[in-house]
Short mmCIF file of C-alpha atoms and ligand atoms in Angstrom, two decimals:
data_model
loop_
_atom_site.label_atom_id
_atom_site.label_comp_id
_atom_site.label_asym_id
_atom_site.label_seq_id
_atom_site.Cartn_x
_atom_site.Cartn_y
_atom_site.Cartn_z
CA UNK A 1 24.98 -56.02 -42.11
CA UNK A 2 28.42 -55.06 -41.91
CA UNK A 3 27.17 -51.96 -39.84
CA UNK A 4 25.15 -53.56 -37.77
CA UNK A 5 27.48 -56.39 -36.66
CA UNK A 6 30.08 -53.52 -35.85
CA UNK A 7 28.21 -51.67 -33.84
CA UNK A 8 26.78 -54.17 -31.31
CA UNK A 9 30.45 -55.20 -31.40
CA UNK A 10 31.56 -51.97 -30.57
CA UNK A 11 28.73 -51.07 -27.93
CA UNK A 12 29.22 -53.97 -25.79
CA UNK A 13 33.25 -53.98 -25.95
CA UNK A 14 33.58 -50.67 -25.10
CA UNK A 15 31.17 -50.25 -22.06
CA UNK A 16 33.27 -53.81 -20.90
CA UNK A 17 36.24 -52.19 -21.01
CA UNK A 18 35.74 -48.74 -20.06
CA UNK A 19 34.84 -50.06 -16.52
CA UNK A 20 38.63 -51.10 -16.45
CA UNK A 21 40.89 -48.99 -18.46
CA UNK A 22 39.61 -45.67 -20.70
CA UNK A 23 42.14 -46.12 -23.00
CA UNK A 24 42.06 -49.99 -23.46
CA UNK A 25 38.12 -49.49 -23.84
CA UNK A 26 39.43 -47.37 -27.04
CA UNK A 27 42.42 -50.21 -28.13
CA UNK A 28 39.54 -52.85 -28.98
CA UNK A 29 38.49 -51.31 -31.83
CA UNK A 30 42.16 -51.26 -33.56
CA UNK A 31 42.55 -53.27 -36.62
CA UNK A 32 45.17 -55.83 -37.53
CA UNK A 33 44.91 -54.87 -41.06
CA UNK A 34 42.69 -52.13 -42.79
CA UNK A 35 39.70 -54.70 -43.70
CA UNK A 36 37.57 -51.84 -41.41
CA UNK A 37 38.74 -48.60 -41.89
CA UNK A 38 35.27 -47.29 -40.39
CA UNK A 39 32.57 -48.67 -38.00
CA UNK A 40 29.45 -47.83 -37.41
CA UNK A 41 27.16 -47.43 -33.98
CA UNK A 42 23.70 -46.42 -33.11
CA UNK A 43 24.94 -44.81 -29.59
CA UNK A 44 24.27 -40.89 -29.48
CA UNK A 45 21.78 -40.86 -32.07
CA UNK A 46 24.38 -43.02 -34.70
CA UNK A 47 28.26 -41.72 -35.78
CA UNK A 48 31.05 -42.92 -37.44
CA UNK A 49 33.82 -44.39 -35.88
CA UNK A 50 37.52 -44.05 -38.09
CA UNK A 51 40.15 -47.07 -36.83
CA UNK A 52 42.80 -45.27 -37.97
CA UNK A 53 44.93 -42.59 -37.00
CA UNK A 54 45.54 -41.52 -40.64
CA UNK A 55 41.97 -41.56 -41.04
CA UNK A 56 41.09 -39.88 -37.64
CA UNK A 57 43.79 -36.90 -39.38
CA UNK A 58 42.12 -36.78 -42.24
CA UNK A 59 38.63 -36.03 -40.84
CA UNK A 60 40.49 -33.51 -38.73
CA UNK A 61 41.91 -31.73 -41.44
CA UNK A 62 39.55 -31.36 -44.67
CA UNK A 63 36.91 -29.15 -43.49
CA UNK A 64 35.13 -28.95 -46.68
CA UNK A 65 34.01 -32.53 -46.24
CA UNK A 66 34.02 -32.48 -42.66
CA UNK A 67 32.55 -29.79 -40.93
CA UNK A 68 32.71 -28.30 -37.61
CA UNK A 69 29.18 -26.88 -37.65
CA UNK A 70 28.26 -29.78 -35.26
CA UNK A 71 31.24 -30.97 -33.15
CA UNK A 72 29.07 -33.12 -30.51
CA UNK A 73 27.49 -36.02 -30.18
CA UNK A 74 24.67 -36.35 -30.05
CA UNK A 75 24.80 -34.25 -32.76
CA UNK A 76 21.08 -32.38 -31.71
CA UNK A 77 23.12 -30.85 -28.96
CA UNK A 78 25.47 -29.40 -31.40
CA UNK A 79 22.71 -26.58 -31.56
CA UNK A 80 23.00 -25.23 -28.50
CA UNK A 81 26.88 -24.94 -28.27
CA UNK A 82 27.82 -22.14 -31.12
CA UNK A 83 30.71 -21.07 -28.88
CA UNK A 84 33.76 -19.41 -31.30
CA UNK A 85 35.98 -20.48 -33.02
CA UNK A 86 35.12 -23.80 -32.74
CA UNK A 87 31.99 -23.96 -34.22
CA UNK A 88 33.37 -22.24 -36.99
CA UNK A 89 34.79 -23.49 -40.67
CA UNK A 90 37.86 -21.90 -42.54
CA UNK A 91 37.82 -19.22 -43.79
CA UNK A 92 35.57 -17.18 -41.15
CA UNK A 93 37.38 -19.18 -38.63
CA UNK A 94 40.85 -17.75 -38.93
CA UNK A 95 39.99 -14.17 -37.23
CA UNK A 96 39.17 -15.79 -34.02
CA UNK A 97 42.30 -18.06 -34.71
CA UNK A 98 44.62 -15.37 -35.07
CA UNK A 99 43.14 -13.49 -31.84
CA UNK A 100 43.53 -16.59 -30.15
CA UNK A 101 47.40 -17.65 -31.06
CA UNK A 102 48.43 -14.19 -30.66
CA UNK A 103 47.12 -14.15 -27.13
CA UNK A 104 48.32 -17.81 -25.84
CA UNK A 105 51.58 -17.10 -28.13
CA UNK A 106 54.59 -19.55 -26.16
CA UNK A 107 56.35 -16.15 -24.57
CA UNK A 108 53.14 -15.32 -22.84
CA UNK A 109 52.66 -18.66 -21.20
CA UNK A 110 56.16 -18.98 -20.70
CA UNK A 111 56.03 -16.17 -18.51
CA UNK A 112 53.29 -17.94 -16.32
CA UNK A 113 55.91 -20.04 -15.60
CA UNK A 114 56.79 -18.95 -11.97
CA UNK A 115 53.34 -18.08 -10.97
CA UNK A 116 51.75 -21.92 -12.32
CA UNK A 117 54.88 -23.57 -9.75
CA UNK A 118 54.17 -21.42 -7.09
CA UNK A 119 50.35 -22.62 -7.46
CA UNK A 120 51.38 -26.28 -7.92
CA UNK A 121 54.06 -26.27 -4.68
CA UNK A 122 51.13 -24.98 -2.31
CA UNK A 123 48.84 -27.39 -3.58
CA UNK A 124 51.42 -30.33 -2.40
CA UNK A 125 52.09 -28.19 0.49
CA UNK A 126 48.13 -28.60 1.97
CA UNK A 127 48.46 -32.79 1.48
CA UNK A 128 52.45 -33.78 1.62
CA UNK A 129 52.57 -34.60 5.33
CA UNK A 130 49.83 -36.52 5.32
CA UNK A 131 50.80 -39.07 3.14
CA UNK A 132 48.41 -39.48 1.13
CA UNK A 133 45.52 -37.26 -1.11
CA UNK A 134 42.34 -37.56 -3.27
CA UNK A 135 44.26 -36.27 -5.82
CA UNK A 136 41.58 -35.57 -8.39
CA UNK A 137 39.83 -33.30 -5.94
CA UNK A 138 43.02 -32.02 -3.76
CA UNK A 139 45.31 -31.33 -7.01
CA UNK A 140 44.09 -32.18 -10.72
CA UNK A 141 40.55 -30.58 -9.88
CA UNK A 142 42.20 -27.31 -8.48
CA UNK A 143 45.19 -26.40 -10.90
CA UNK A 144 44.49 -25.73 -14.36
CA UNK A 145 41.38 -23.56 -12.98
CA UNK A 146 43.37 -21.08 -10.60
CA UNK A 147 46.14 -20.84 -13.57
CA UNK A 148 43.36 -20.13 -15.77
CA UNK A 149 41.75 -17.58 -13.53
CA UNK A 150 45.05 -15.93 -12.66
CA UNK A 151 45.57 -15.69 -16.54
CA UNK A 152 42.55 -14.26 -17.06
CA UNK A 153 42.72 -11.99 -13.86
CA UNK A 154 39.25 -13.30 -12.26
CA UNK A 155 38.48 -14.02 -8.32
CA UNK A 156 39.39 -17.48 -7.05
CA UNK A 157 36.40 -17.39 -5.41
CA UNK A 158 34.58 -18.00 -8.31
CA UNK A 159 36.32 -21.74 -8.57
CA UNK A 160 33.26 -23.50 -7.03
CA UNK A 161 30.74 -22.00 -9.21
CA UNK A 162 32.36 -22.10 -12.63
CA UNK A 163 33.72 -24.87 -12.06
CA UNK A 164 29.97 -26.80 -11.66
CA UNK A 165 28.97 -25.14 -14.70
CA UNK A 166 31.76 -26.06 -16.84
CA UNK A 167 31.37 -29.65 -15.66
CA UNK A 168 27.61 -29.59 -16.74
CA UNK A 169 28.68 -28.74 -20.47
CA UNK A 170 30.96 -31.72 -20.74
CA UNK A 171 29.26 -34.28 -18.57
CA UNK A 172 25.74 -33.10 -17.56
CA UNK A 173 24.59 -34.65 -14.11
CA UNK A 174 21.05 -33.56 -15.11
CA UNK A 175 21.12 -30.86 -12.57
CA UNK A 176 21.06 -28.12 -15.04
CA UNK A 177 20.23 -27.98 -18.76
CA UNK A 178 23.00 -27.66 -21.41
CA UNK A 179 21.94 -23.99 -22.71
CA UNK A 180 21.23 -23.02 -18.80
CA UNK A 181 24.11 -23.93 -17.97
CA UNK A 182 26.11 -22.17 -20.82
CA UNK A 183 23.63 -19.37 -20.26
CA UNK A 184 24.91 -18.84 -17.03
CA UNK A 185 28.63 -18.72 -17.90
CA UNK A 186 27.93 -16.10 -20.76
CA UNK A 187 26.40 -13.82 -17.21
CA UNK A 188 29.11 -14.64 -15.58
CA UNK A 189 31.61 -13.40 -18.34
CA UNK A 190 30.02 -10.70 -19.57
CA UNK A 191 30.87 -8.05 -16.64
CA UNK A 192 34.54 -8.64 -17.12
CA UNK A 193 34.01 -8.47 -20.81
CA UNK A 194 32.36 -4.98 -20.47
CA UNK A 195 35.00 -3.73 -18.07
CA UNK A 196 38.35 -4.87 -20.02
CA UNK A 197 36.75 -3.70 -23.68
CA UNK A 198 38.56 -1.02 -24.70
CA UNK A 199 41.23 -1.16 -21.66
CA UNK A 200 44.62 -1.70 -21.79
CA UNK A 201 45.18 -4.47 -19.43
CA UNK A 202 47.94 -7.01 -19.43
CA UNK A 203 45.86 -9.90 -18.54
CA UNK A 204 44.59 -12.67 -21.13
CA UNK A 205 41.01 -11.72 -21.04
CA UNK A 206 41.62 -7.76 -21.57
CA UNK A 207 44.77 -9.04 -24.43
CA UNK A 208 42.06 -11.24 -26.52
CA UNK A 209 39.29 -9.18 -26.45
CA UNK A 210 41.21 -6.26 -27.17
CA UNK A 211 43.41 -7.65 -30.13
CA UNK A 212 42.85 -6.59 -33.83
CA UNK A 213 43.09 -8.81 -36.32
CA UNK A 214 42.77 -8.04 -40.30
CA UNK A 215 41.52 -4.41 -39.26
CA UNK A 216 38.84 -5.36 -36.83
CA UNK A 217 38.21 -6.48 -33.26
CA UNK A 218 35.88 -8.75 -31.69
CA UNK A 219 32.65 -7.66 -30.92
CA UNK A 220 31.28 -7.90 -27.22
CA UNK A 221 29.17 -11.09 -28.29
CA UNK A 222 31.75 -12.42 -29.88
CA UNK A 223 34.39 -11.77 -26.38
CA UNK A 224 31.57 -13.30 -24.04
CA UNK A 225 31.33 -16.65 -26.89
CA UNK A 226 35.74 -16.72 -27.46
CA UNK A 227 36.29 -16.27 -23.60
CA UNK A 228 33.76 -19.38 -22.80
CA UNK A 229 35.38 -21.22 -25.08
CA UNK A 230 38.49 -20.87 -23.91
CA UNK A 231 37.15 -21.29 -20.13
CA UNK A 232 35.47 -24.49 -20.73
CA UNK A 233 38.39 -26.36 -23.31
CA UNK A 234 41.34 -24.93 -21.30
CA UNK A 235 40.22 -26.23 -17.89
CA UNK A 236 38.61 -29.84 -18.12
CA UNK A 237 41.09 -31.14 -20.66
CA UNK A 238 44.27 -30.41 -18.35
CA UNK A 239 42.52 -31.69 -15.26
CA UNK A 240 41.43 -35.59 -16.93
CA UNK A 241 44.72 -35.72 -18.30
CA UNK A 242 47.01 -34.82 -15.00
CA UNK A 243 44.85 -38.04 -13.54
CA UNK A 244 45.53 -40.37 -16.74
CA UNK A 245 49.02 -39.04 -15.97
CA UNK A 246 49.58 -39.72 -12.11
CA UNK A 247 47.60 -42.84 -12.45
CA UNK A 248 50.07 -44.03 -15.01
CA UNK A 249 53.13 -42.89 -13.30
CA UNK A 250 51.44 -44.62 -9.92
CA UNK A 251 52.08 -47.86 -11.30
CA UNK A 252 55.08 -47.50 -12.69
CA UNK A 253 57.91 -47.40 -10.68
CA UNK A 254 60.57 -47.83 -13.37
CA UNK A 255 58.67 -44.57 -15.71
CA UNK A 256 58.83 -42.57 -12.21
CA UNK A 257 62.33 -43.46 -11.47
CA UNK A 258 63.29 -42.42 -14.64
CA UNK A 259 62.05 -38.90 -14.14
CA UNK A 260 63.21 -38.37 -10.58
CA UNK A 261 66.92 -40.02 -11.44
CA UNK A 262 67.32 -37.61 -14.18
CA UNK A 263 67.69 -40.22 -16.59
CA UNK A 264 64.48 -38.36 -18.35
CA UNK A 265 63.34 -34.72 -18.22
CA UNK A 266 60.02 -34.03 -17.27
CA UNK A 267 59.34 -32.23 -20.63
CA UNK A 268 60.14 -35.58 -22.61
CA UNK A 269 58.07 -37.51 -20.20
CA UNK A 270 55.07 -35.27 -20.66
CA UNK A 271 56.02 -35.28 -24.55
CA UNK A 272 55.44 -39.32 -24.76
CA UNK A 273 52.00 -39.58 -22.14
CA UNK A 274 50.60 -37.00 -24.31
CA UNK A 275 51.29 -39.28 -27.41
CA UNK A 276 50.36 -42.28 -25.30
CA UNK A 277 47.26 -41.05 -23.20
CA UNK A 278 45.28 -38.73 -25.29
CA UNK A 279 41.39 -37.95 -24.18
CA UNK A 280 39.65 -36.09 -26.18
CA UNK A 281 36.96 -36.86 -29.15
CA UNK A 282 35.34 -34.30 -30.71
CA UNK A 283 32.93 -34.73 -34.19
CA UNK A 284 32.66 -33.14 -37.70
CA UNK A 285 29.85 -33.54 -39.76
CA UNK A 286 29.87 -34.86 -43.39
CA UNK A 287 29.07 -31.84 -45.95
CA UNK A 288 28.35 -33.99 -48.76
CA UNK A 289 27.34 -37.66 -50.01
CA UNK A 290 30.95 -39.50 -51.00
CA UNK A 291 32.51 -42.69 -50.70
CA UNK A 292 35.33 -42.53 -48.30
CA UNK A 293 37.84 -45.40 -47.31
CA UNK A 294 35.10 -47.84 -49.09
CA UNK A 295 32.52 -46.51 -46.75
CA UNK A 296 29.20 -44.65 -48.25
CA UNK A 297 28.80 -41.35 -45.94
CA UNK A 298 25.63 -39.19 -46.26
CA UNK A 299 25.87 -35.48 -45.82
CA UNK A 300 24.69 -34.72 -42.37
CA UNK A 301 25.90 -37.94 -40.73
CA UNK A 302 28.66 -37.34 -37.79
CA UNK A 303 32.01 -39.13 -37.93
CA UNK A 304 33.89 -38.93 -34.48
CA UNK A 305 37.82 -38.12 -34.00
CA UNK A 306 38.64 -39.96 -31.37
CA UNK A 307 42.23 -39.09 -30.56
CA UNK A 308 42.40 -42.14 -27.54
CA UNK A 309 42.62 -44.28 -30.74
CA UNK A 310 45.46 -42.70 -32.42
CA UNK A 311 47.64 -42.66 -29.87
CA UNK A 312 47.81 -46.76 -29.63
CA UNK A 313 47.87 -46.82 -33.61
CA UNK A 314 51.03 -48.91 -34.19
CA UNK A 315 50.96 -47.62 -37.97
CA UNK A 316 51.08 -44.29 -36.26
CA UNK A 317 54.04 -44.87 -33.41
CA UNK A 318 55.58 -47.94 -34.06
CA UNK A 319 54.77 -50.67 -30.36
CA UNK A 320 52.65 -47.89 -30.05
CA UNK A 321 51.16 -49.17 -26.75
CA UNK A 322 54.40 -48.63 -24.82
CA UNK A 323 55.10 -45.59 -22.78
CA UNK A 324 59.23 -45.16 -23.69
CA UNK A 325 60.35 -41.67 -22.84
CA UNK A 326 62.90 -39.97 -24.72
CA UNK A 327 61.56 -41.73 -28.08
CA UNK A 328 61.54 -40.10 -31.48
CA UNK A 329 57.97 -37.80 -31.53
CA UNK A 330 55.83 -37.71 -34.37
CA UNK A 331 53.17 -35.24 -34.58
CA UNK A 332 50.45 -37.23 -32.24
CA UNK A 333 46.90 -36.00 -32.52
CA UNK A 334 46.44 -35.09 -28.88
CA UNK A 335 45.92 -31.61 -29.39
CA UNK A 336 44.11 -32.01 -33.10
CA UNK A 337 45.31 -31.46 -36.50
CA UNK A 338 44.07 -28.86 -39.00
CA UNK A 339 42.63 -25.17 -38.58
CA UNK A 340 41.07 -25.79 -35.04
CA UNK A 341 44.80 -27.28 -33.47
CA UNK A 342 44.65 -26.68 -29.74
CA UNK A 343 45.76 -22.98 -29.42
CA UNK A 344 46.34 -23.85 -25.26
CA UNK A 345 48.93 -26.94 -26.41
CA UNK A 346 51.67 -24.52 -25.06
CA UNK A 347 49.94 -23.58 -21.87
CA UNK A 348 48.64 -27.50 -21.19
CA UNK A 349 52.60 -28.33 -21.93
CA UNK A 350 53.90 -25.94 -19.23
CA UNK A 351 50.95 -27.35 -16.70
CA UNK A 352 51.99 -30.69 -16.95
CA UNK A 353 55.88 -30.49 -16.77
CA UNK A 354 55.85 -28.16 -13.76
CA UNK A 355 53.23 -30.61 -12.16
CA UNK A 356 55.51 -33.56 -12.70
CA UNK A 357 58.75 -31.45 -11.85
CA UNK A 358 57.73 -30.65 -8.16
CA UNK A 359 55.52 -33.51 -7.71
CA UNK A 360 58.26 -35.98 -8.38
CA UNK A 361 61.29 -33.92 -6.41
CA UNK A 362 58.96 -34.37 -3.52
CA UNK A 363 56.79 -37.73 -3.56
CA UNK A 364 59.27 -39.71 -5.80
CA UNK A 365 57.23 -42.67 -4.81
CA UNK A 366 53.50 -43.15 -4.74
CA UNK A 367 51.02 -45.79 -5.80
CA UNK A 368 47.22 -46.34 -6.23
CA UNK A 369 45.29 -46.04 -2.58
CA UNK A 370 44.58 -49.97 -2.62
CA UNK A 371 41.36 -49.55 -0.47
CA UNK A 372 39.88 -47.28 -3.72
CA UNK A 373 38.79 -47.91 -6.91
CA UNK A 374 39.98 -46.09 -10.22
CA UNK A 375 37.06 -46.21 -12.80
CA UNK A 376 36.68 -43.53 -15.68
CA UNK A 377 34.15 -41.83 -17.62
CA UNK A 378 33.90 -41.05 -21.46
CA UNK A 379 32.82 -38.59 -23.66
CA UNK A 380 33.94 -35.48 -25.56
CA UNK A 381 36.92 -35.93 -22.94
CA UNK A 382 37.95 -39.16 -21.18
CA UNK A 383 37.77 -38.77 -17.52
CA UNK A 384 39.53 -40.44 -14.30
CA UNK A 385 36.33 -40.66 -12.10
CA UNK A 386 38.39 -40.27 -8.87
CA UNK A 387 42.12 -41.15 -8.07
CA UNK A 388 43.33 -42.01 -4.52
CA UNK A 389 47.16 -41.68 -4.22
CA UNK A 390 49.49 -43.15 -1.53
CA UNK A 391 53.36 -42.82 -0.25
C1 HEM B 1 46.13 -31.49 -22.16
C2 HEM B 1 45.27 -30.55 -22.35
C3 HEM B 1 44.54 -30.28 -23.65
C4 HEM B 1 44.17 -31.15 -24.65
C5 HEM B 1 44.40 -32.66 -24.71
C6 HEM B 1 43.48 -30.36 -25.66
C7 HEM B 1 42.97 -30.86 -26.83
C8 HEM B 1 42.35 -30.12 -27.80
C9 HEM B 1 41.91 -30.63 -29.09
C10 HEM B 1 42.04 -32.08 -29.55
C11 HEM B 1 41.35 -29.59 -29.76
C12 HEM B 1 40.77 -29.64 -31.19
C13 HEM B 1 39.26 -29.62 -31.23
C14 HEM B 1 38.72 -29.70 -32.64
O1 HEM B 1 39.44 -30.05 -33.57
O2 HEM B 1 37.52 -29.43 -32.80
C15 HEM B 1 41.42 -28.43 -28.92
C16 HEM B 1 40.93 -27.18 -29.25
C17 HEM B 1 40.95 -26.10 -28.39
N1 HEM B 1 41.62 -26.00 -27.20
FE1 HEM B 1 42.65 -27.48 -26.29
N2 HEM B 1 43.44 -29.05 -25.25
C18 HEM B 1 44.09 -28.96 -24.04
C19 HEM B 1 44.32 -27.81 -23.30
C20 HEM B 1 43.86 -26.55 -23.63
C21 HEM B 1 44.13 -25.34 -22.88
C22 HEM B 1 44.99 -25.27 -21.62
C23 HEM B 1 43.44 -24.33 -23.50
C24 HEM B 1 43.34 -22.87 -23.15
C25 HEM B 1 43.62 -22.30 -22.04
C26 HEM B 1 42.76 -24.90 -24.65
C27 HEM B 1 41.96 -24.22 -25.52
C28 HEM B 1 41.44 -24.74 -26.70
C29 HEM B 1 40.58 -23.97 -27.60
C30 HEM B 1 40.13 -22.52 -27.43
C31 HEM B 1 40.28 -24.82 -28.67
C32 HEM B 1 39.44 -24.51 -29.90
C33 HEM B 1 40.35 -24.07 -31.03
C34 HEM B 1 39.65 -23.83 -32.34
O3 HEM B 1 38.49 -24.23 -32.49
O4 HEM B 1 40.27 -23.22 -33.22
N3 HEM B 1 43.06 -26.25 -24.69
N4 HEM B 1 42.06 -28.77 -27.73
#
C-alpha cells in the first residue's frame, strides 16, 4: 500500500513538473520530516527512490550492500554496459581508479588551462556580434567534446560522429541499439588504443593506457572499455550542466552581476551551482535481503542516487534551494561519494569557470530568447532540451 500510493504519486508529479523545471520535478519528492525515507515506483522496470541526501550518500558509499554491477535503469540494460571502472566493486575497482586519478591528477588539467580558454573565446567569437545564439548547439554542445578530444589527442573531425553515438548511450532516439552503438565506439577507439600502447606520448589517452599501477598495466580490452568510459561520462555531463548553468544565470540578473562586478569569483560561483544544480542519477543494486531506513530491500532490487535531490536537501545545505555564492561548501554529491567519486571533478571545475570567466567579461547581460521554449529531459543525466540566449 504504502508503495503503491508512492509511486503513482511520484510518477505523475514528476512527469508534471519535469515539463517545467528538471530540478523542481526532483524537489517534490523532499520530505518535511523523515516519515518516507524511501519510495517506491514501477517506472524502468521498478527502483528505489532515497529522499534523503544522507541516504542518497549512504547508497553511494557501502558497496557491499549496494553494488555497482548494475548502475542503470532499467536495470536489464545494465548488461550491456560493462564499461571500467564503473561497473566494477572495490577491491578490483581500485587499479582502474588509480590509472584514472593519476592521469586526470589537478596539475594535468591545470595545464589545459590556456588551451580550454582559447577553445571557449572562439566559440563566443563565431556568435557575439550577432546577438544572440542557440547556445546548447553553438557552445554547451561543442566544448567539453573538443577539450576532450584535444586531451586525448583525436581529430575534431570526429565531433559529429562520436558525438551521435555517445548521445545514443545516454538517451537512445531508437536510431541505433544500445550495444551497437557502444560497439561502434569500442571500433572507433581501438586504432588509437593500438597505436599509443606501448608509446610514450604526452597525451591523456597514450598517459592512461600506458600507466602501471600495483605492477601491471591495462590490457588492450581493458584501454578500449577505460577510454569509453571516460569518453562518454566526461562529455555529456559537462555539456547538460553548462545549460542548467546559463539558464540559471539568464534569469538572474543580480547572480550575473555579482560575477561580472567582482563581488564573486567565477570559481565560487561554479562552486555553489554545482551544489545547487546537480544532474546526474546513477543506480546500485542491493547485494543482500536487509531492512534499511524501515524499508524491506530484496537482493537484486535497484535503488537510484539521484544527486538532483541532494542538492535541494535543506538537512544537507541549510535554505538549500537558494543559489548564494560565496557560502560555506559542504561536500555536495554532484560528483558522487565513495570509491567511484568523479575522477573528471577537476577537469569539469576548470570547464565551467573558464566558460563563465569569458562569457561574462563579454555578454555581462543575457536572458532567455522569449520567442523559445526551455523544456528538459531526464535520465541517468538531466538534460536542457535546447536553450535560446539573447543580449
Ligand atoms: C559537471 C560535470 C560532471 C559531473 C556532474 C559528473 C558526475 C559524476 C558522478 C556523480 C559520478 C559517479 C558515478 C557513480 O557513482 O557510479 C561520476 C563518475 C565518473 N566521471 Fe564524472 N562528472 C562530470 C564530469 C566528468 C568529466 C569531465 C570526466 C572525464 C573527462 C568524468 C569522468 C568520470 C568517470 C570516468 C567516472 C567513473 C568513475 C568510477 O567509476 O570510478 N566526469 N561522474
Amino acid at each position: 500500500m504504502f508503495q503503491s500510493i508512492w509511486s503513482a504519486i511520484l510518477i505523475s508529479i514528476c512527469l508534471l513538473a519535469l515539463d517545467e523545471d528538471f530540478h523542481q520535478a526532483w524537489a517534490t519528492l523532499l520530505q518535511e520530516d523523515d516519515s518516507c525515507p524511501l519510495v517506491w515506483t514501477q517506472a524502468n522496470e521498478g527502483h528505489w527512490l532515497p529522499t534523503r541526501s544522507a541516504i542518497i550518500e549512504e547508497v553511494l558509499t557501502d558497496y557491499t550492500r549496494f553494488s555497482s554491477r548494475s548502475i542503470i535503469l532499467p536495470k536489464s540494460h545494465s548488461a550491456d554496459h560493462g564499461l571500467l571502472p564503473t561497473t566494477i566493486d572495490p577491491p578490483e575497482h581500485h587499479f582502474y581508479r588509480k590509472t584514472l586519478n593519476h592521469t586526470m591528477a589537478p596539475a594535468s588539467v591545470n595545464a589545459m588551462g590556456d588551451d580550454i580558454r582559447a577553445i571557449v573565446t572562439s566559440l563566443i567569437d563565431g556568435f557575439i556580434d550577432k546577438g544572440s545564439c542557440n547556445f546548447t548547439r553553438d557552445f554547451a554542445d561543442i566544448l567539453p567534446i573538443r577539450v576532450f578530444l584535444s586531451m586525448m589527442d583525436l581529430p575534431e573531425d570526429d565531433i559529429p560522429q562520436t558525438k551521435y553515438w555517445t548521445d545514443q548511450l545516454i538517451r537512445p532516439d531508437g536510431t541505433i541499439t544500445f550495444a551497437d552503438a557502444l560497439q561502434n565506439l569500442k571500433d572507433y577507439i581501438a586504432p588509437y588504443v593500438d597505436q599509443r600502447m606501448g608509446s610514450d606520448g604526452t597525451d591523456m589517452l597514450s598517459r592512461m593506457i600506458n600507466t602501471e599501477t600495483n605492477g601491471r598495466r591495462l590490457s588492450r580490452d581493458e584501454a578500449i572499455k577505460l577510454s569509453i568510459q571516460v569518453f562518454i561520462a566526461g562529455v555529456d555531463t559537462v555539456v547538460n550542466l553548462l545549460g542548467f548553468v546559463f539558464l540559471f544565470l539568464a534569469k538572474s540578473e543580480k547572480h550575473r552581476s555579482q560575477i561580472s562586478q567582482g563581488e564573486t569569483s567565477a570559481a565560487q560561483a561554479v562552486e555553489e551551482i554545482l551544489r545547487r544544480f546537480p544532474i546526474v542519477t546513477v543506480a546500485r543494486e542491493v547485494t543482500e535481503d536487509m531492512e534499511f531506513h524501515g524499508v524491506q530491500l530484496k537482493a537484486g532490487d535497484m535503488v537510484a542516487a539521484p544527486t538532483p535531490l541532494a542538492g535541494m536537501d535543506n538537512t544537507f545545505t541549510p535554505n538549500a534551494m537558494a543559489v548564494e555564492f560565496g557560502r560555506k561548501q559542504g561536500n555536495s554529491l554532484t560528483f558522487g561519494r565513495g570509491a567511484h567519486t568523479c575522477p573528471g571533478k577537476n577537469l569539469a571545475r576548470v570547464e565551467l569557470r573558464i566558460a563563465l570567466e569569458e562569457w561574462l567579461k563579454r555578454i555581462p547581460n543575457f536572458h532567455v530568447d522569449e520567442s523559445s521554449t526551455v523544456s528538459f529531459s531526464s535520465g541517468i543525466v538531466g538534460v536542457v532540451n535546447e536553450l535560446n540566449l539573447r543580449w
